[in-house]
Amino acid sequence: MNTASDLIEIAQKTRQAASKLGVLSTEDKNQAIEAIALALESAREEILAANVADCQAAAAEGIAKPLYKRLQLDEHKLRDAIAGVRDVGKLDDPVGKVQIHREIDTGLILKRITCPLGVLGIIFEARPEAAIQIVSLAIKSGNGVILKGGKEALLSCEAIVKAIKQGLSDTTVNPDAVQLLTTREEILELLQLDKYVDLIIPRGSNSFVRFVQENTRIPVLGHADGICHLYIDKMADIPKAINITVDAKTQYPSGCNAIETLLVHSGIASEFLPKVAAALQAENVELRGDERTLQILHNIAAATETDWKTEYSDLILSIKIVDSLEAAITHISEYGSRHTEAIITEDLKAAETFQALVNAAGVYHNCSTRFADGFRYGFGAEVGISTQQMPPRGPVGLEGLITYKYQMSGDGHIVSSYTGANAKPFTHRDLD
């Protein structure tokens, strides 16, 4: 475990490395990203062996099934993560973009130019491939990064970061730009480093995210719950609705974008529910329903108030019958976490109303909530998903890891020339 003074030294090194990384050329950063991909490929066996050891230790300690699934890193997941690294390398460089280029007066020019945030502190549970995604995005956006993975993924994260640092050692990016913390006690110390860390991104349980938010002065970006809903409208195409429901629940049930509650219009419930229940139960999904649902589906458990508030992250789904689109939106407004919500309907007006009135980072029509993902959005990868009202919102890729600065150049210009009885006017002319 690092002491508080050790952590300050680590943060200082990260900041120094980040300051140089932030001014590197796009070519230099892309070469570093490719070097990371190659190093991860070379260390594939070591990384997978470390993950097997992590999984065995976690299983012996009785880790929850959803968390265990997130922890597993097989050859396919690792391959996809490395592909994601290379996808980030192909993305447009977000740094150095001129957002405003304006003449204030003759010879007095204002620019607003994008720049890196500085140093990111990323705290995540399980899912070791998150470290790969985060580092690639940090390098491309010119930021240093301090990683803190969950104790259940310690060996996996150590193997991954070791490979990344080896890859960076032969590039213009200082490996000190990437750091890994390994103990729970270091989290509190990291949260106090507001002099060196510019943004904290927690990825974990509701209680953990709230703990982070309440124990730091550093800005925090993230989401607590992933309580997602799928509303089956009275004008839904039933085969389409069944396929989407099964995918949104079972394709990866521990994902934060998997649905936890199915809302069904009463006008279609008697026809739809038996069919979708059969499809879901064939995938071993445990169903829980409100009183009206239980009148149609007799072999399922009763849902309680707690169910509407629960992110299962497992093969469990609550079902509620509603009488209108408005009632579905009201339920989502009460219990949703502003993550991702979806409607299945062939009524375009109903879809437009749903998408306009539902307040969430993602609001979908006739497709699975599982599409809420930075890789699937074409961001290459994501550092997390934000459900906050202010941007960045939804899957956060490169655009969420930059800020901007105003640069002004003049030739002896002074403000007093533009005040008083004979004040000069500003031209305020936008330039190419």
PDB file of C-alpha atoms in Angstrom, residues 63-181:
ATOM      1  CA  ILE A  63     -18.499 -13.179  -5.173  1.00  0.00           C
ATOM      2  CA  ALA A  64     -21.968 -12.261  -6.466  1.00  0.00           C
ATOM      3  CA  LYS A  65     -22.802 -13.813  -9.833  1.00  0.00           C
ATOM      4  CA  PRO A  66     -23.282 -10.497 -11.724  1.00  0.00           C
ATOM      5  CA  LEU A  67     -19.930  -9.209 -10.461  1.00  0.00           C
ATOM      6  CA  TYR A  68     -18.249 -12.513 -11.352  1.00  0.00           C
ATOM      7  CA  LYS A  69     -19.494 -12.214 -14.936  1.00  0.00           C
ATOM      8  CA  ARG A  70     -18.058  -8.717 -15.154  1.00  0.00           C
ATOM      9  CA  LEU A  71     -14.754  -9.956 -13.772  1.00  0.00           C
ATOM     10  CA  GLN A  72     -14.286 -12.720 -16.344  1.00  0.00           C
ATOM     11  CA  LEU A  73     -11.925 -11.749 -19.151  1.00  0.00           C
ATOM     12  CA  ASP A  74     -11.775 -14.465 -21.772  1.00  0.00           C
ATOM     13  CA  GLU A  75      -9.872 -14.469 -25.045  1.00  0.00           C
ATOM     14  CA  HIS A  76     -12.813 -12.970 -26.945  1.00  0.00           C
ATOM     15  CA  LYS A  77     -13.261 -10.075 -24.505  1.00  0.00           C
ATOM     16  CA  LEU A  78      -9.539  -9.340 -24.573  1.00  0.00           C
ATOM     17  CA  ARG A  79      -9.481  -9.465 -28.363  1.00  0.00           C
ATOM     18  CA  ASP A  80     -12.424  -7.056 -28.549  1.00  0.00           C
ATOM     19  CA  ALA A  81     -10.790  -4.721 -26.025  1.00  0.00           C
ATOM     20  CA  ILE A  82      -7.594  -4.602 -28.083  1.00  0.00           C
ATOM     21  CA  ALA A  83      -9.648  -3.943 -31.213  1.00  0.00           C
ATOM     22  CA  GLY A  84     -11.230  -1.083 -29.290  1.00  0.00           C
ATOM     23  CA  VAL A  85      -7.780   0.358 -28.607  1.00  0.00           C
ATOM     24  CA  ARG A  86      -7.039   0.425 -32.324  1.00  0.00           C
ATOM     25  CA  ASP A  87     -10.453   1.958 -33.009  1.00  0.00           C
ATOM     26  CA  VAL A  88      -9.563   4.814 -30.665  1.00  0.00           C
ATOM     27  CA  GLY A  89      -6.391   5.324 -32.674  1.00  0.00           C
ATOM     28  CA  LYS A  90      -8.517   5.838 -35.779  1.00  0.00           C
ATOM     29  CA  LEU A  91     -10.677   8.526 -34.190  1.00  0.00           C
ATOM     30  CA  ASP A  92     -10.218  12.202 -34.870  1.00  0.00           C
ATOM     31  CA  ASP A  93      -7.909  13.900 -32.352  1.00  0.00           C
ATOM     32  CA  PRO A  94     -10.113  16.018 -30.066  1.00  0.00           C
ATOM     33  CA  VAL A  95      -7.241  18.236 -28.873  1.00  0.00           C
ATOM     34  CA  GLY A  96      -6.347  21.530 -30.540  1.00  0.00           C
ATOM     35  CA  LYS A  97      -9.671  22.113 -32.278  1.00  0.00           C
ATOM     36  CA  VAL A  98     -10.518  25.789 -32.829  1.00  0.00           C
ATOM     37  CA  GLN A  99     -14.133  26.170 -31.705  1.00  0.00           C
ATOM     38  CA  ILE A 100     -14.249  29.971 -31.946  1.00  0.00           C
ATOM     39  CA  HIS A 101     -12.064  32.162 -34.148  1.00  0.00           C
ATOM     40  CA  ARG A 102     -13.210  35.757 -33.819  1.00  0.00           C
ATOM     41  CA  GLU A 103     -11.889  39.229 -34.486  1.00  0.00           C
ATOM     42  CA  ILE A 104     -12.707  41.411 -31.467  1.00  0.00           C
ATOM     43  CA  ASP A 105     -11.214  44.440 -33.221  1.00  0.00           C
ATOM     44  CA  THR A 106      -8.613  44.942 -35.882  1.00  0.00           C
ATOM     45  CA  GLY A 107      -5.523  43.088 -34.714  1.00  0.00           C
ATOM     46  CA  LEU A 108      -7.245  41.677 -31.627  1.00  0.00           C
ATOM     47  CA  ILE A 109      -8.068  37.999 -32.206  1.00  0.00           C
ATOM     48  CA  LEU A 110      -9.844  35.541 -29.907  1.00  0.00           C
ATOM     49  CA  LYS A 111      -9.714  31.747 -30.196  1.00  0.00           C
ATOM     50  CA  ARG A 112     -11.343  29.009 -28.153  1.00  0.00           C
ATOM     51  CA  ILE A 113      -9.259  25.852 -28.444  1.00  0.00           C
ATOM     52  CA  THR A 114      -9.866  22.372 -27.036  1.00  0.00           C
ATOM     53  CA  CYS A 115      -7.315  20.953 -24.598  1.00  0.00           C
ATOM     54  CA  PRO A 116      -6.970  17.965 -22.239  1.00  0.00           C
ATOM     55  CA  LEU A 117      -8.465  17.985 -18.754  1.00  0.00           C
ATOM     56  CA  GLY A 118      -5.145  16.922 -17.206  1.00  0.00           C
ATOM     57  CA  VAL A 119      -5.252  13.898 -14.890  1.00  0.00           C
ATOM     58  CA  LEU A 120      -8.162  11.479 -14.581  1.00  0.00           C
ATOM     59  CA  GLY A 121      -8.827   9.337 -11.525  1.00  0.00           C
ATOM     60  CA  ILE A 122     -10.788   6.240 -12.533  1.00  0.00           C
ATOM     61  CA  ILE A 123     -12.188   3.907  -9.861  1.00  0.00           C
ATOM     62  CA  PHE A 124     -13.935   0.785 -11.128  1.00  0.00           C
ATOM     63  CA  GLU A 125     -15.196  -2.575  -9.876  1.00  0.00           C
ATOM     64  CA  ALA A 126     -14.448  -5.862 -11.645  1.00  0.00           C
ATOM     65  CA  ARG A 127     -14.384  -5.635 -15.473  1.00  0.00           C
ATOM     66  CA  PRO A 128     -10.589  -5.443 -15.977  1.00  0.00           C
ATOM     67  CA  GLU A 129     -10.967  -4.646 -19.681  1.00  0.00           C
ATOM     68  CA  ALA A 130     -12.212  -1.228 -18.537  1.00  0.00           C
ATOM     69  CA  ALA A 131      -8.578  -0.375 -17.787  1.00  0.00           C
ATOM     70  CA  ILE A 132      -7.712  -0.986 -21.443  1.00  0.00           C
ATOM     71  CA  GLN A 133     -10.539   1.189 -22.731  1.00  0.00           C
ATOM     72  CA  ILE A 134      -9.818   3.994 -20.284  1.00  0.00           C
ATOM     73  CA  VAL A 135      -6.078   4.181 -20.972  1.00  0.00           C
ATOM     74  CA  SER A 136      -6.533   4.308 -24.744  1.00  0.00           C
ATOM     75  CA  LEU A 137      -9.037   7.151 -24.445  1.00  0.00           C
ATOM     76  CA  ALA A 138      -6.817   8.989 -21.959  1.00  0.00           C
ATOM     77  CA  ILE A 139      -3.781   8.818 -24.251  1.00  0.00           C
ATOM     78  CA  LYS A 140      -5.747   9.949 -27.305  1.00  0.00           C
ATOM     79  CA  SER A 141      -7.241  12.897 -25.406  1.00  0.00           C
ATOM     80  CA  GLY A 142      -3.864  13.861 -23.935  1.00  0.00           C
ATOM     81  CA  ASN A 143      -4.693  13.023 -20.309  1.00  0.00           C
ATOM     82  CA  GLY A 144      -2.789  11.187 -17.626  1.00  0.00           C
ATOM     83  CA  VAL A 145      -4.738   8.555 -15.704  1.00  0.00           C
ATOM     84  CA  ILE A 146      -4.615   7.023 -12.225  1.00  0.00           C
ATOM     85  CA  LEU A 147      -6.513   3.717 -12.160  1.00  0.00           C
ATOM     86  CA  LYS A 148      -7.975   1.958  -9.130  1.00  0.00           C
ATOM     87  CA  GLY A 149      -9.562  -1.370  -9.968  1.00  0.00           C
ATOM     88  CA  GLY A 150     -11.554  -3.537  -7.594  1.00  0.00           C
ATOM     89  CA  LYS A 151      -9.666  -5.955  -5.349  1.00  0.00           C
ATOM     90  CA  GLU A 152     -11.321  -8.853  -7.194  1.00  0.00           C
ATOM     91  CA  ALA A 153      -9.524  -7.783 -10.414  1.00  0.00           C
ATOM     92  CA  LEU A 154      -6.152  -6.928  -8.891  1.00  0.00           C
ATOM     93  CA  LEU A 155      -3.971  -9.459 -10.727  1.00  0.00           C
ATOM     94  CA  SER A 156      -5.721  -8.814 -14.043  1.00  0.00           C
ATOM     95  CA  CYS A 157      -5.268  -5.043 -13.733  1.00  0.00           C
ATOM     96  CA  GLU A 158      -1.622  -5.414 -12.724  1.00  0.00           C
ATOM     97  CA  ALA A 159      -0.922  -7.569 -15.785  1.00  0.00           C
ATOM     98  CA  ILE A 160      -2.768  -5.166 -18.086  1.00  0.00           C
ATOM     99  CA  VAL A 161      -1.060  -2.026 -16.764  1.00  0.00           C
ATOM    100  CA  LYS A 162       2.334  -3.744 -16.848  1.00  0.00           C
ATOM    101  CA  ALA A 163       1.821  -4.495 -20.550  1.00  0.00           C
ATOM    102  CA  ILE A 164       0.600  -0.959 -21.254  1.00  0.00           C
ATOM    103  CA  LYS A 165       3.624   0.603 -19.568  1.00  0.00           C
ATOM    104  CA  GLN A 166       5.960  -1.702 -21.480  1.00  0.00           C
ATOM    105  CA  GLY A 167       4.292  -0.655 -24.706  1.00  0.00           C
ATOM    106  CA  LEU A 168       4.606   3.044 -23.878  1.00  0.00           C
ATOM    107  CA  SER A 169       8.278   2.730 -22.892  1.00  0.00           C
ATOM    108  CA  ASP A 170       9.337   2.778 -26.554  1.00  0.00           C
ATOM    109  CA  THR A 171       7.179   5.792 -27.498  1.00  0.00           C
ATOM    110  CA  THR A 172       7.161   9.531 -26.867  1.00  0.00           C
ATOM    111  CA  VAL A 173       4.548   9.047 -24.129  1.00  0.00           C
ATOM    112  CA  ASN A 174       6.053   8.784 -20.652  1.00  0.00           C
ATOM    113  CA  PRO A 175       4.745   5.572 -18.978  1.00  0.00           C
ATOM    114  CA  ASP A 176       4.244   7.649 -15.817  1.00  0.00           C
ATOM    115  CA  ALA A 177       1.109   8.987 -17.523  1.00  0.00           C
ATOM    116  CA  VAL A 178      -0.551   5.689 -16.508  1.00  0.00           C
ATOM    117  CA  GLN A 179      -0.626   4.632 -12.844  1.00  0.00           C
ATOM    118  CA  LEU A 180      -2.364   1.822 -10.949  1.00  0.00           C
ATOM    119  CA  LEU A 181      -3.413   1.851  -7.290  1.00  0.00           C
TER     120      LEU A 181
END
